[in-house]
Structure formats: structure tokens, C-alpha cells
Short mmCIF file of C-alpha atoms and ligand atoms in Angstrom, two decimals:
data_model
loop_
_atom_site.label_atom_id
_atom_site.label_comp_id
_atom_site.label_asym_id
_atom_site.label_seq_id
_atom_site.Cartn_x
_atom_site.Cartn_y
_atom_site.Cartn_z
CA MET A 1 -0.05 0.02 0.02
CA ASP A 2 1.57 3.19 -0.90
CA ALA A 3 0.69 5.37 1.53
CA ARG A 4 1.19 9.17 -0.20
CA LEU A 5 -1.45 7.70 -3.20
CA PRO A 6 -4.67 9.80 -3.17
CA TYR A 7 -7.00 6.79 -4.10
CA GLY A 8 -6.16 4.65 -1.87
CA LEU A 9 -7.11 3.45 1.41
CA LEU A 10 -4.77 5.54 4.13
CA SER A 11 -4.98 9.25 2.30
CA GLU A 12 -4.08 6.47 -1.85
CA ASP A 13 0.70 -10.36 -30.61
CA TYR A 14 -1.03 -12.83 -34.41
CA SER A 15 -2.27 -12.35 -37.87
CA LEU A 16 -1.43 -9.29 -40.07
CA PRO A 17 -5.23 -8.96 -40.56
CA LYS A 18 -6.07 -8.71 -37.13
CA ARG A 19 -3.11 -6.52 -36.11
CA ARG A 20 -4.52 -4.10 -39.35
CA HIS A 21 -8.00 -4.15 -37.86
CA ILE A 22 -6.90 -3.10 -34.39
CA LYS A 23 -4.86 0.04 -36.32
CA MET A 24 -8.16 0.86 -38.46
CA ARG A 25 -10.51 0.75 -35.17
CA VAL A 26 -8.30 2.61 -33.26
CA GLN A 27 -7.40 5.10 -36.20
CA LEU A 28 -11.05 5.88 -36.53
CA LEU A 29 -11.55 6.33 -32.98
CA ASN A 30 -9.00 8.41 -32.73
CA ALA A 31 -10.01 10.69 -35.80
CA PHE A 32 -13.19 10.96 -34.11
CA TRP A 33 -12.12 12.16 -31.02
CA ARG A 34 -9.83 14.05 -33.06
CA ALA A 35 -13.02 15.75 -34.93
CA THR A 36 -14.64 16.11 -31.22
CA GLY A 37 -12.03 18.36 -30.18
CA GLY A 38 -14.05 21.07 -29.76
CA LEU A 39 -16.51 19.53 -27.63
CA GLN A 40 -14.34 20.10 -24.63
CA ARG A 41 -14.88 23.31 -24.75
CA ARG A 42 -17.94 22.66 -23.91
CA SER A 43 -19.47 24.33 -20.86
CA PHE A 44 -18.31 22.47 -17.79
CA HIS A 45 -22.06 22.15 -16.53
CA SER A 46 -23.28 20.30 -20.00
CA SER A 47 -23.92 16.78 -19.54
CA CYS A 48 -21.73 15.44 -22.13
CA TYR A 49 -18.08 15.43 -21.21
CA CYS A 50 -16.01 14.43 -24.52
CA SER A 51 -12.34 15.18 -24.17
CA GLY A 52 -10.02 15.66 -27.62
CA VAL A 53 -6.77 14.73 -28.63
CA VAL A 54 -4.06 17.32 -27.71
CA ASP A 55 -1.77 17.95 -30.92
CA GLY A 56 2.03 17.42 -29.42
CA ARG A 57 3.70 19.30 -31.17
CA LYS A 58 1.82 23.08 -29.84
CA PRO A 59 3.70 24.00 -27.11
CA ALA A 60 1.47 24.46 -23.65
CA VAL A 61 2.28 28.12 -23.57
CA PRO A 62 1.43 30.03 -19.82
CA THR A 63 0.66 33.71 -20.73
CA GLU A 64 -0.46 35.83 -17.75
CA LYS A 65 -3.91 35.50 -17.41
CA LYS A 66 -4.48 32.94 -19.62
CA ILE A 67 -3.15 28.99 -20.82
CA THR A 68 -2.99 28.28 -23.81
CA ILE A 69 -3.39 24.03 -24.30
CA GLY A 70 -3.07 23.23 -28.42
CA ASP A 71 -6.12 25.34 -29.67
CA VAL A 72 -7.86 25.68 -26.41
CA THR A 73 -7.41 28.63 -23.41
CA TYR A 74 -8.16 28.20 -19.74
CA GLU A 75 -8.79 31.26 -17.74
CA ARG A 76 -6.49 31.66 -14.73
CA ASP A 77 -8.18 31.67 -11.49
CA SER A 78 -7.41 31.00 -7.52
CA TRP A 79 -7.51 27.44 -8.07
CA THR A 80 -4.67 27.24 -10.83
CA ASN A 81 -1.19 26.29 -9.87
CA ILE A 82 -0.13 24.47 -13.25
CA THR A 83 3.67 25.51 -13.43
CA PRO A 84 5.09 25.77 -17.18
CA LYS A 85 7.77 22.84 -15.73
CA VAL A 86 5.10 20.48 -15.88
CA LEU A 87 3.65 21.68 -18.89
CA GLU A 88 6.82 21.09 -20.69
CA HIS A 89 5.73 17.00 -20.19
CA LEU A 90 2.31 17.43 -22.39
CA GLY A 91 2.65 16.13 -25.65
CA ARG A 92 5.81 14.72 -24.86
CA ASN A 93 3.74 11.42 -25.30
CA LEU A 94 6.25 8.53 -24.33
CA HIS A 95 3.65 5.95 -24.31
CA LEU A 96 3.74 6.55 -28.29
CA GLN A 97 6.92 6.37 -28.88
CA GLN A 98 8.80 4.24 -31.51
CA TYR A 99 11.47 3.11 -29.20
CA HIS A 100 10.62 4.07 -25.53
CA PRO A 101 10.78 1.33 -22.56
CA LEU A 102 6.79 2.85 -22.11
CA ALA A 103 5.77 1.91 -25.20
CA PHE A 104 7.02 -1.23 -25.51
CA LEU A 105 5.09 -2.37 -22.22
CA LYS A 106 2.11 -0.53 -23.77
CA ARG A 107 2.25 -2.82 -26.39
CA ARG A 108 2.87 -5.83 -24.50
CA ILE A 109 -0.10 -5.32 -22.67
CA GLU A 110 -2.30 -4.15 -25.29
CA ASN A 111 -1.10 -7.45 -27.04
CA PHE A 112 -1.37 -9.55 -23.78
CA PHE A 113 -5.57 -8.26 -23.99
CA TYR A 114 -5.90 -9.22 -27.77
CA LYS A 115 -4.62 -12.83 -27.77
CA ASN A 116 -6.68 -13.56 -24.72
CA TYR A 117 -9.69 -11.49 -25.28
CA PRO A 118 -11.04 -12.22 -29.07
CA GLY A 119 -14.30 -10.40 -29.45
CA ARG A 120 -16.73 -11.56 -32.33
CA SER A 121 -15.58 -11.96 -36.03
CA ARG A 122 -11.79 -11.67 -35.87
CA SER A 123 -11.62 -7.88 -34.25
CA PRO A 124 -10.37 -7.68 -30.86
CA LEU A 125 -12.77 -7.29 -27.71
CA PHE A 126 -11.00 -4.33 -26.08
CA THR A 127 -10.69 -0.91 -27.67
CA LEU A 128 -7.31 1.12 -27.04
CA PHE A 129 -7.53 4.83 -26.69
CA ASP A 130 -3.91 6.48 -26.16
CA ASN A 131 -4.37 9.78 -27.47
CA LEU A 132 -7.00 11.32 -25.23
CA ASN A 133 -6.92 14.74 -24.07
CA PRO A 134 -5.11 14.93 -20.90
CA VAL A 135 -7.27 18.30 -19.93
CA VAL A 136 -10.16 17.03 -18.34
CA THR A 137 -12.71 18.39 -16.28
CA THR A 138 -13.33 17.76 -12.23
CA GLU A 139 -16.47 16.17 -13.07
CA GLN A 140 -14.66 13.70 -15.53
CA ASN A 141 -11.50 13.54 -12.73
CA PHE A 142 -13.71 13.06 -9.64
CA ASP A 143 -17.36 13.66 -9.49
CA SER A 144 -18.43 10.70 -11.80
CA LEU A 145 -15.81 8.42 -10.61
CA LEU A 146 -18.26 9.47 -6.98
CA VAL A 147 -14.96 11.29 -5.48
CA PRO A 148 -17.13 12.77 -2.45
CA ALA A 149 -16.82 16.86 -2.30
CA ASP A 150 -14.70 16.67 0.51
CA HIS A 151 -12.34 13.98 -0.50
CA VAL A 152 -8.44 14.51 -0.48
CA SER A 153 -7.29 13.96 -3.68
CA ARG A 154 -9.59 16.89 -5.32
CA ALA A 155 -6.94 19.11 -3.00
CA LYS A 156 -4.81 22.01 -4.68
CA SER A 157 -2.02 20.10 -2.90
CA ASP A 158 -2.93 16.92 -5.31
CA CYS A 159 -3.46 18.12 -8.32
CA TYR A 160 -2.11 20.72 -10.95
CA TYR A 161 -5.57 22.75 -11.67
CA LEU A 162 -5.76 24.94 -15.06
CA ASN A 163 -8.32 25.98 -13.04
CA GLU A 164 -11.24 26.21 -10.85
CA ASN A 165 -13.09 23.36 -13.41
CA TYR A 166 -10.42 21.79 -15.51
CA LEU A 167 -7.27 19.79 -14.01
CA LEU A 168 -4.81 18.11 -15.92
CA ARG A 169 -6.08 14.44 -15.08
CA ALA A 170 -4.79 12.52 -11.96
CA HIS A 171 -5.59 9.49 -12.97
CA THR A 172 -6.89 7.31 -16.41
CA SER A 173 -9.61 6.58 -14.95
CA SER A 174 -11.32 10.00 -15.34
CA HIS A 175 -12.22 8.48 -19.13
CA GLN A 176 -14.25 5.77 -17.59
CA VAL A 177 -17.89 7.06 -17.55
CA GLU A 178 -17.28 9.08 -20.96
CA LEU A 179 -16.47 5.91 -22.81
CA ILE A 180 -19.14 3.81 -21.36
CA ARG A 181 -21.20 6.35 -21.87
CA MET A 182 -19.89 6.02 -25.68
CA GLY A 183 -21.31 2.35 -25.54
CA MET A 184 -17.82 0.79 -24.72
CA ASN A 185 -17.71 -2.19 -23.00
CA ASN A 186 -13.94 -3.41 -22.76
CA PHE A 187 -11.66 -0.87 -23.14
CA LEU A 188 -8.14 0.00 -22.72
CA VAL A 189 -6.99 4.01 -21.95
CA VAL A 190 -3.00 4.48 -21.72
CA GLY A 191 -1.76 7.74 -20.99
CA ASP A 192 0.35 10.46 -19.46
CA VAL A 193 -1.43 11.70 -15.78
CA TYR A 194 -0.19 14.11 -12.91
CA ARG A 195 0.18 14.47 -9.72
CA ARG A 196 1.47 16.61 -7.03
CA ASP A 197 3.16 14.12 -5.50
CA GLU A 198 7.23 13.64 -4.16
CA ILE A 199 9.70 12.70 -6.26
CA ASP A 200 11.72 10.10 -5.46
CA LYS A 201 13.12 6.90 -7.31
CA SER A 202 8.87 5.69 -7.65
CA HIS A 203 6.85 8.37 -7.54
CA TYR A 204 6.84 11.31 -10.04
CA PRO A 205 4.40 14.38 -10.72
CA VAL A 206 3.82 12.67 -14.57
CA PHE A 207 3.92 9.38 -15.39
CA HIS A 208 1.56 7.14 -17.20
CA GLN A 209 -0.73 4.96 -16.27
CA MET A 210 -3.13 2.12 -18.24
CA GLU A 211 -6.96 1.75 -17.52
CA GLY A 212 -8.34 -1.52 -18.24
CA VAL A 213 -12.80 -1.68 -18.06
CA ARG A 214 -14.45 -5.09 -18.65
CA LEU A 215 -18.30 -4.62 -18.53
CA LEU A 216 -20.16 -7.98 -18.61
CA THR A 217 -24.26 -9.08 -18.74
CA LYS A 218 -25.86 -11.60 -16.72
CA HIS A 219 -25.81 -14.00 -19.89
CA ASP A 220 -21.58 -13.15 -19.81
CA ILE A 221 -21.52 -13.82 -15.98
CA PHE A 222 -22.80 -16.96 -16.21
CA ARG A 223 -22.39 -18.34 -19.57
CA ASN A 224 -24.94 -21.41 -19.51
CA GLU A 225 -27.93 -20.01 -20.27
CA ASN A 226 -30.16 -22.17 -17.87
CA LEU A 227 -27.83 -20.58 -15.34
CA ALA A 228 -28.15 -17.03 -16.85
CA THR A 229 -32.57 -17.17 -16.47
CA GLU A 230 -32.15 -18.80 -13.20
CA LEU A 231 -29.43 -16.84 -11.53
CA PRO A 232 -29.74 -13.02 -10.35
CA ILE A 233 -26.82 -10.69 -11.08
CA PHE A 234 -28.41 -8.07 -8.95
CA ASP A 235 -30.12 -8.18 -5.40
CA PRO A 236 -32.16 -5.19 -4.99
CA ASN A 237 -32.65 -5.96 -0.80
CA GLY A 238 -29.14 -6.65 0.10
CA LEU A 239 -26.14 -5.42 1.79
CA ARG A 240 -23.26 -4.36 1.45
CA THR A 241 -20.35 -6.06 3.71
CA ALA A 242 -16.68 -6.31 3.02
CA GLU A 243 -16.83 -8.84 0.11
CA LYS A 244 -20.05 -7.29 -1.87
CA GLN A 245 -21.75 -4.36 -2.89
CA GLU A 246 -25.46 -4.09 -1.71
CA THR A 247 -27.12 -4.14 -4.96
CA HIS A 248 -24.92 -7.37 -6.64
CA THR A 249 -25.22 -10.92 -5.84
CA LEU A 250 -22.28 -13.09 -4.13
CA ASP A 251 -22.68 -15.54 -6.75
CA ALA A 252 -22.34 -12.43 -9.37
CA VAL A 253 -19.25 -10.70 -7.81
CA TYR A 254 -17.57 -14.26 -7.03
CA ILE A 255 -17.22 -14.93 -10.33
CA LEU A 256 -16.18 -11.26 -11.29
CA THR A 257 -13.81 -11.23 -9.65
CA LYS A 258 -12.28 -14.17 -10.43
CA SER A 259 -12.49 -12.88 -13.96
CA LEU A 260 -10.72 -10.04 -12.83
CA LYS A 261 -7.91 -11.55 -10.59
CA THR A 262 -7.43 -14.51 -13.43
CA CYS A 263 -7.15 -11.08 -15.72
CA LEU A 264 -4.13 -9.34 -13.76
CA ASN A 265 -2.34 -12.89 -12.28
CA GLU A 266 -2.14 -13.97 -15.95
CA LEU A 267 -0.99 -10.17 -17.29
CA CYS A 268 2.15 -10.01 -14.36
CA GLN A 269 2.74 -13.82 -15.26
CA GLU A 270 3.35 -12.78 -19.09
CA LEU A 271 5.01 -10.03 -18.20
CA PHE A 272 7.56 -11.16 -15.02
CA GLY A 273 7.65 -14.73 -16.23
CA LYS A 274 5.91 -17.65 -14.16
CA ASP A 275 7.29 -17.69 -11.04
CA VAL A 276 7.40 -14.14 -10.52
CA GLU A 277 6.35 -12.79 -6.45
CA ILE A 278 3.35 -10.66 -6.03
CA ARG A 279 0.92 -10.29 -3.52
CA TRP A 280 -2.48 -8.91 -3.35
CA VAL A 281 -3.60 -6.09 -0.85
CA GLU A 282 -7.04 -4.73 -0.32
CA ALA A 283 -7.27 -1.12 -0.91
CA TYR A 284 -10.09 1.32 -1.25
CA PHE A 285 -11.47 3.55 -4.07
CA PRO A 286 -14.29 5.60 -3.98
CA PHE A 287 -15.49 3.52 -7.47
CA THR A 288 -14.82 0.42 -6.49
CA HIS A 289 -15.56 -2.26 -3.80
CA PRO A 290 -14.26 -4.40 -3.19
CA SER A 291 -10.75 -2.83 -4.47
CA TRP A 292 -7.26 -4.18 -4.52
CA GLU A 293 -3.53 -3.32 -5.42
CA ILE A 294 -0.99 -5.36 -6.73
CA GLU A 295 2.43 -5.18 -5.65
CA VAL A 296 5.80 -6.77 -6.66
CA LYS A 297 8.97 -7.70 -5.38
CA PHE A 298 11.81 -5.12 -6.35
CA GLN A 299 15.13 -4.67 -5.66
CA GLY A 300 14.12 -6.41 -2.04
CA GLU A 301 10.94 -4.38 -1.45
CA TRP A 302 7.37 -4.69 -2.16
CA LEU A 303 6.61 -2.24 -5.35
CA GLU A 304 2.54 -1.33 -5.49
CA ILE A 305 1.96 -1.79 -9.28
CA LEU A 306 -1.65 -1.27 -9.79
CA GLY A 307 -4.93 -0.34 -8.10
CA CYS A 308 -8.07 -2.45 -9.07
CA GLY A 309 -11.60 -3.51 -8.36
CA ILE A 310 -15.48 -4.28 -8.94
CA MET A 311 -16.87 -1.11 -9.90
CA GLU A 312 -19.30 0.81 -8.14
CA GLN A 313 -22.79 0.31 -9.50
CA LYS A 314 -24.05 3.63 -9.47
CA LEU A 315 -21.44 4.64 -11.73
CA LEU A 316 -22.75 2.22 -14.23
CA VAL A 317 -26.07 3.31 -13.79
CA ASN A 318 -24.96 7.14 -13.78
CA ALA A 319 -23.18 5.88 -17.28
CA GLY A 320 -26.09 3.90 -18.69
CA ALA A 321 -24.82 0.51 -18.15
CA ASP A 322 -27.49 -0.60 -15.60
CA ASP A 323 -27.74 -3.71 -17.04
CA LYS A 324 -24.13 -4.74 -16.65
CA ILE A 325 -21.79 -5.25 -13.97
CA GLY A 326 -17.95 -4.77 -14.21
CA TRP A 327 -14.14 -4.54 -12.97
CA ALA A 328 -11.49 -2.05 -14.04
CA PHE A 329 -7.98 -1.51 -13.31
CA GLY A 330 -5.45 0.91 -13.34
CA LEU A 331 -1.50 0.32 -13.47
CA GLY A 332 1.00 2.32 -13.24
CA LEU A 333 3.20 1.92 -16.57
CA GLU A 334 6.81 3.50 -15.28
CA ARG A 335 6.35 0.96 -11.94
CA ILE A 336 5.99 -2.07 -14.34
CA ALA A 337 8.67 -0.65 -16.55
CA MET A 338 11.50 -0.34 -13.84
CA LYS A 339 11.11 -3.93 -12.76
CA LEU A 340 10.72 -5.50 -16.89
CA TYR A 341 13.60 -3.63 -17.57
CA GLY A 342 15.70 -3.02 -14.26
CA ILE A 343 15.35 0.55 -14.38
CA PRO A 344 16.37 1.94 -10.98
CA ASP A 345 14.72 5.69 -11.02
CA ILE A 346 11.79 6.67 -12.78
CA ARG A 347 13.02 9.68 -13.64
CA LEU A 348 14.94 8.36 -16.28
CA PHE A 349 12.35 7.60 -18.84
CA TRP A 350 11.74 11.31 -19.24
CA SER A 351 15.54 11.54 -20.65
CA VAL A 352 16.55 12.38 -23.93
CA ASP A 353 20.40 11.12 -22.92
CA SER A 354 21.03 9.05 -26.20
CA GLY A 355 23.13 6.79 -23.58
CA PHE A 356 19.32 6.02 -22.22
CA LEU A 357 17.41 6.32 -25.47
CA HIS A 358 19.86 3.72 -27.42
CA GLN A 359 19.44 0.75 -24.73
CA PHE A 360 16.12 0.80 -26.16
CA GLN A 361 16.38 1.07 -29.77
CA VAL A 362 14.66 -2.32 -30.81
CA ASP A 363 12.04 -3.18 -33.13
CA ASP A 364 10.54 -6.10 -30.99
CA PRO A 365 8.85 -4.72 -28.10
CA TYR A 366 9.22 -8.55 -26.50
CA THR A 367 13.44 -7.85 -26.99
CA PRO A 368 15.08 -8.54 -23.20
CA ILE A 369 17.04 -6.20 -22.07
CA THR A 370 18.55 -4.93 -18.65
CA TYR A 371 19.12 -1.28 -18.54
CA LYS A 372 22.80 -0.92 -17.99
CA ALA A 373 23.79 2.67 -15.66
CA VAL A 374 25.33 5.35 -17.96
CA SER A 375 27.34 8.17 -16.73
CA GLN A 376 26.49 10.85 -15.14
CA TYR A 377 28.96 12.86 -16.71
CA PRO A 378 28.55 14.84 -20.13
CA GLN A 379 28.94 13.19 -23.51
CA CYS A 380 30.50 14.73 -26.23
CA ILE A 381 29.85 14.01 -29.45
CA ASN A 382 32.03 13.98 -32.61
CA ASP A 383 31.07 12.84 -36.13
CA ILE A 384 33.37 11.48 -38.52
CA SER A 385 32.57 10.78 -42.30
CA PHE A 386 34.49 8.75 -45.02
CA TRP A 387 34.68 6.92 -48.41
CA LEU A 388 34.85 3.77 -48.82
CA PRO A 389 37.85 1.76 -50.02
CA ALA A 390 36.41 1.12 -53.93
CA ASP A 391 36.74 -2.90 -53.56
CA GLY A 392 34.02 -3.42 -51.10
CA THR A 393 36.07 -4.83 -48.21
CA PHE A 394 34.86 -2.34 -46.16
CA THR A 395 32.42 -3.39 -43.28
CA SER A 396 30.47 -1.56 -40.86
CA SER A 397 31.14 -4.23 -37.62
CA ASP A 398 34.90 -3.80 -38.72
CA PHE A 399 34.87 -0.48 -37.84
CA TYR A 400 32.21 -0.38 -34.46
CA ASP A 401 35.40 -2.87 -33.25
CA LEU A 402 38.28 -0.39 -34.26
CA VAL A 403 36.41 2.16 -32.60
CA ARG A 404 36.00 -0.03 -29.36
CA SER A 405 39.49 -0.77 -29.37
CA ILE A 406 40.57 2.66 -30.00
CA GLY A 407 38.13 4.14 -27.53
CA GLY A 408 37.34 1.54 -24.98
CA ASP A 409 35.22 2.45 -22.82
CA MET A 410 35.56 6.22 -23.50
CA VAL A 411 32.97 5.25 -26.24
CA GLU A 412 29.34 5.19 -25.14
CA GLN A 413 27.92 4.42 -28.70
CA VAL A 414 28.47 4.48 -32.02
CA SER A 415 25.95 4.89 -35.09
CA LEU A 416 26.04 4.87 -38.77
CA VAL A 417 23.63 8.82 -39.11
CA ASP A 418 23.70 8.59 -42.99
CA GLU A 419 25.44 7.18 -46.06
CA PHE A 420 25.14 8.04 -49.87
CA HIS A 421 26.57 6.75 -53.30
CA HIS A 422 28.39 8.68 -55.59
CA LEU A 423 26.96 8.44 -58.82
CA LYS A 424 30.11 10.14 -60.74
CA LYS A 425 33.10 9.03 -58.25
CA SER A 426 31.07 5.50 -58.31
CA ARG A 427 31.62 5.02 -54.16
CA TRP A 428 30.45 5.22 -50.79
CA SER A 429 30.70 7.26 -48.33
CA HIS A 430 29.19 6.49 -44.76
CA CYS A 431 29.08 8.92 -41.48
CA TYR A 432 29.19 7.76 -38.00
CA ARG A 433 28.29 9.46 -35.00
CA ILE A 434 30.13 8.67 -31.77
CA VAL A 435 29.36 9.33 -28.61
CA TYR A 436 31.93 9.68 -25.96
CA ARG A 437 31.54 10.12 -22.41
CA HIS A 438 33.45 8.91 -18.80
CA MET A 439 32.58 6.84 -16.02
CA GLN A 440 34.08 8.50 -13.39
CA LYS A 441 34.84 12.43 -14.73
CA THR A 442 33.91 15.00 -16.91
CA LEU A 443 35.98 13.93 -20.30
CA SER A 444 36.52 17.23 -22.18
CA GLN A 445 36.20 18.33 -25.96
CA GLU A 446 40.23 18.63 -26.19
CA GLU A 447 40.14 14.42 -24.97
CA ALA A 448 37.29 13.29 -27.03
CA ASN A 449 39.03 15.10 -30.04
CA LYS A 450 42.42 13.22 -29.26
CA ILE A 451 40.61 9.93 -29.29
CA HIS A 452 38.82 10.82 -32.49
CA LYS A 453 41.64 11.86 -34.47
CA LEU A 454 43.74 8.50 -33.39
CA ILE A 455 40.29 6.71 -34.52
CA GLU A 456 40.58 8.39 -37.72
CA GLU A 457 44.03 7.46 -38.02
CA ALA A 458 43.71 3.76 -37.85
CA ALA A 459 40.19 3.80 -39.90
CA THR A 460 42.67 5.52 -43.10
CA ARG A 461 45.38 2.76 -41.96
CA ASP A 462 43.86 -0.44 -41.49
CA LEU A 463 40.42 -0.18 -43.31
CA ARG A 464 41.79 2.19 -46.05
CA VAL A 465 39.15 5.00 -46.22
CA GLU A 466 39.26 8.14 -46.91
CA ILE A 467 38.99 10.91 -44.38
CA ARG A 468 36.27 13.47 -45.98
C1 FA5 B 1 -5.42 4.88 -9.17
O1 FA5 B 1 -4.91 5.90 -9.87
C2 FA5 B 1 -6.39 4.35 -9.37
N1 FA5 B 1 -7.29 5.37 -10.77
C3 FA5 B 1 -6.61 3.05 -10.19
C4 FA5 B 1 -7.84 2.18 -10.27
C5 FA5 B 1 -8.03 2.04 -11.34
C6 FA5 B 1 -8.23 1.51 -9.27
C7 FA5 B 1 -9.84 1.51 -12.05
C8 FA5 B 1 -9.87 1.00 -9.55
C9 FA5 B 1 -10.18 0.85 -10.82
P1 FA5 B 1 -3.19 4.83 -7.26
O2 FA5 B 1 -3.40 6.08 -7.07
O3 FA5 B 1 -2.90 3.70 -6.44
O4 FA5 B 1 -4.98 4.46 -8.01
O5 FA5 B 1 -2.40 4.47 -8.64
C10 FA5 B 1 -2.69 3.70 -9.19
C11 FA5 B 1 -0.48 3.29 -9.99
O6 FA5 B 1 -0.28 4.26 -10.43
C12 FA5 B 1 -0.39 3.15 -8.54
O7 FA5 B 1 -0.07 1.62 -8.49
C13 FA5 B 1 1.46 3.11 -9.18
O8 FA5 B 1 1.54 1.86 -10.24
C14 FA5 B 1 1.54 4.23 -9.93
N2 FA5 B 1 1.32 5.49 -9.44
C15 FA5 B 1 0.71 6.04 -8.54
N3 FA5 B 1 0.97 7.64 -8.13
C16 FA5 B 1 2.29 7.59 -8.79
C17 FA5 B 1 3.76 8.07 -9.11
N4 FA5 B 1 3.61 9.72 -8.42
N5 FA5 B 1 4.34 8.01 -9.90
C18 FA5 B 1 4.67 6.72 -10.74
N6 FA5 B 1 3.68 6.01 -10.72
C19 FA5 B 1 2.22 6.07 -9.71
MG1 MG B 2 -2.82 3.44 -4.51
#
């Protein structure tokens, strides 16, 4: 249990056609969100809260009286506490990058759901939303989720408010009700979330969550139609106990809980391997009952990775899904990626240092990668361009070996950044970027230049290239 987190108890793969289908569905839905982007400018008191897509290329600009995010301007008021530093994180979309540990993890979890929950006519059961606007209304973030008016999670000290009515979502649960209202029964939401949390190795004010929601009818629950007509899922005169809500029957909650726990246990095993040590801890969320959190062992300590539970029926009734019951979960992508890749500190995910990013430059998200600490000292970057010998004997691997044998541990990375064929000369030219960095001290540019010169001389002599 993470005592500092606000929603908890104490305070907080497949066939090509299928993949293409998934992509098309998601593209269509995301296009829908883009087209309805203007809806987010509806009055706060409107009964329909749709969020659009924030354009990652448009910078968030805090001006004196107004804050502009994408095309929308928000008036500041006494609730405004957003800082330019936090606004800088908007639009980074780490979960949508081609090469990033969070994007790999997101794809692996999506694949888990596509594989384990096939829908009819080969389309996946779960629909993915990964580009919803992180600016939400207080109604979306709190009221729609039955968060009481005086709940600690609404405090200015806990959230980043644009003004009294709008904030940066504090969790992906903010989109539950709008999506259920749209008719979604099984969906995943992935996105950046913002909290005025402490910063330490497992807490950061901006992190990424993945939400999962699964709604089931009486027939889905009992499968067998005879049972479905005999056993009810709702109890009009029931009592709320530690095991269930007043409106649910114990039979229905038992089966729903088993469905949730099986799903998340299998997801943990898929990600961390069959022998992973996890534990289920009872928890409290205003929007689920009963509720749990899952913790995994990381670097000798229990680390909370997700919250989940049986969705409050009142929430489903308000969202127009009163004939269904459901479960939901919200997991922290950074925490899981830390364990998966051995990344010791959550701040590293925001690194633009090529020493970090280069380690995740693989096409297959299932590639096992163990993060290697990079030096904290600054990098020196030098390029080398040369004509290749005309006899075709040159190979890039020979060059990489040569660089390593001369630069040793001072070379952090070597990559081919450009190649072209000169038609008249009938020769190839390569350009490599070499990143120099010392593990124990700051390497001066002069020192890097000396090693670079030695590499140029050795390449000319041993590989018969012609420096340009
Ligand atoms: C929530 O955010 C709930 N919305 C989860 C939920 C969804 C419960 C649906 C029930 C149904 P919580 O505040 O515990 O719960 O955060 C969920 C996960 O986000 C945590 O388990 C953790 O993995 C991650 N997390 C929370 N705060 C931080 C932080 N500051 N830095 C990094 N990860 C965090
Ligand atoms: Mg928690």
C-alpha cells in the first residue's frame, strides 16, 4: 500500500489481418476524438464531457492571464497551480514513441488483451484509447467517479489545476464514464497523468497509467443460458459487506472477482515470468468495491503497481450501463517498466540522453533488455565521414570494433547516421556518430578530439577509408 497516493485507503500478438483491423479501429476512434476536439470547450455544466486530442506539436504556453494548450485557452483563477515545468511534459507522449520502454510495455499489455480476449469476427474485444486529451474536467476526474466533494484527492496540493473546472487528469479512470456512455464495454486507456506527488525513485509528478474496463451482462457472467435465467446478478434488498456491494449478488461478484484476478495474475506472469512474486492487498477506491492493489518485489522491496476492483454500480447506472456489472484496473506503466528492464529511477524515463534511449533502440517490444547505468558525466559527440574503399571490403562491424579497441570504455555509442552513393565517383560514403563519455569524470572536448583523431588515423590505415 502506498500511503502517499490519493485514491488508496489511507490517505491512496497474431495474424496480420487482425493487427491491421486493430489499427484501423483505433485510427477511426482516434480520428473521432480529433474531430470532436471542440466538445471539450463545452460548458463545465454540460451533461456530455468528451475530450479531444491534444496536438503534441503545439506547445503549452502559460501567459499572464490565460493558459493555452493546443487550440484551447483556459482562464486562470484562484485554483490555477499549473507550472510551466509541468506543462513542458504535455505532448511528450512517451507511450507513443517508437523506441521507448513505456511504449514497448504498452504494446505488450495491449497484445496480452488482444490475444486473451478475442471478440467476434476476429476483431479484438478491447478497444484502445491512447490519445485522449489529458486536460479533463473536475466532473470527469472526480464526480463521475463518485469521489466525495471533500475527498483529499481533490486538494490543490494534490492536483495540477488549470482553473476551478479543469485540471490535468490525475488518473486514467477520468475517462471511464465518458467511454461507457459512448457504448464501450471493454476498453483500455493509456496516457500521461499528473499529480503533485513527491519525487523519489518510484514517484514522479508526471507518469503514465493504463486503465482497463470490462463490463459483463448476466449472460456473460453465467455463460450457460439456463443458469443465466435462474441466477440473478442484482439483489434489490442486499447489504453492503466487505465482499460485495448492496446491489450485487454474491454469486455474480464471486465470478467477476475471479475474472479480474485471473486476468491480472496472468498479465503479471506474462510480463514478469511464471515465478514472479506478487501479492494482493485489500484497498479502497471511491469507484470500486471491493478493491485491491497488486505489489511486486522490486530490489528487495514490495512495489505497488496497480489498483483495481469491482466497479461501483452507481457509476455504471449514471453512465447508462445499468444492466451490466464490471471490473476495472489502473496500472502504473513506469513502475512495471522499472521492474521489467531493471531501471532504478523513475526520472530516467524522461531522459533525452542517447545513453538511455539507445538501449531501447530495438524493433521487437519483447526483446529482453536489462538497463545498464550510464555515466552521469556529460557526453562529447563527434562525427566521422569517409569514402569507403572501392573494392567493397569495408564493413560497418569492422569499424565498430576499431572504435571500441581505440576508444575503450570512453566510447558510449557508435551509430551510422548517413550513407550515400556518389554516382560520378562511383563510391560510397559513410558518416558515423561517436558518443564519448567517461564513467568517472567529465571528459573534455579536447580529450575526446584526441581519441577521435586516433580513430581517424587507424581507420585510414587499417580499413583503407578516405576521411572527407
Ligand atoms: C489510481 O490511480 C486508480 N485510478 C486505480 C484504479 C483504477 C483503481 C480502476 C480501481 C479501478 P493509484 O493512485 O493507486 O490508483 O495509482 C495507480 C498506480 O499508478 C499505482 O499502483 C502506481 O503503479 C502508479 N502511481 C501512482 N502514483 C504514482 C507516481 N507518483 N509516480 C509513478 N507511479 C505512480
Ligand atoms: Mg495506490
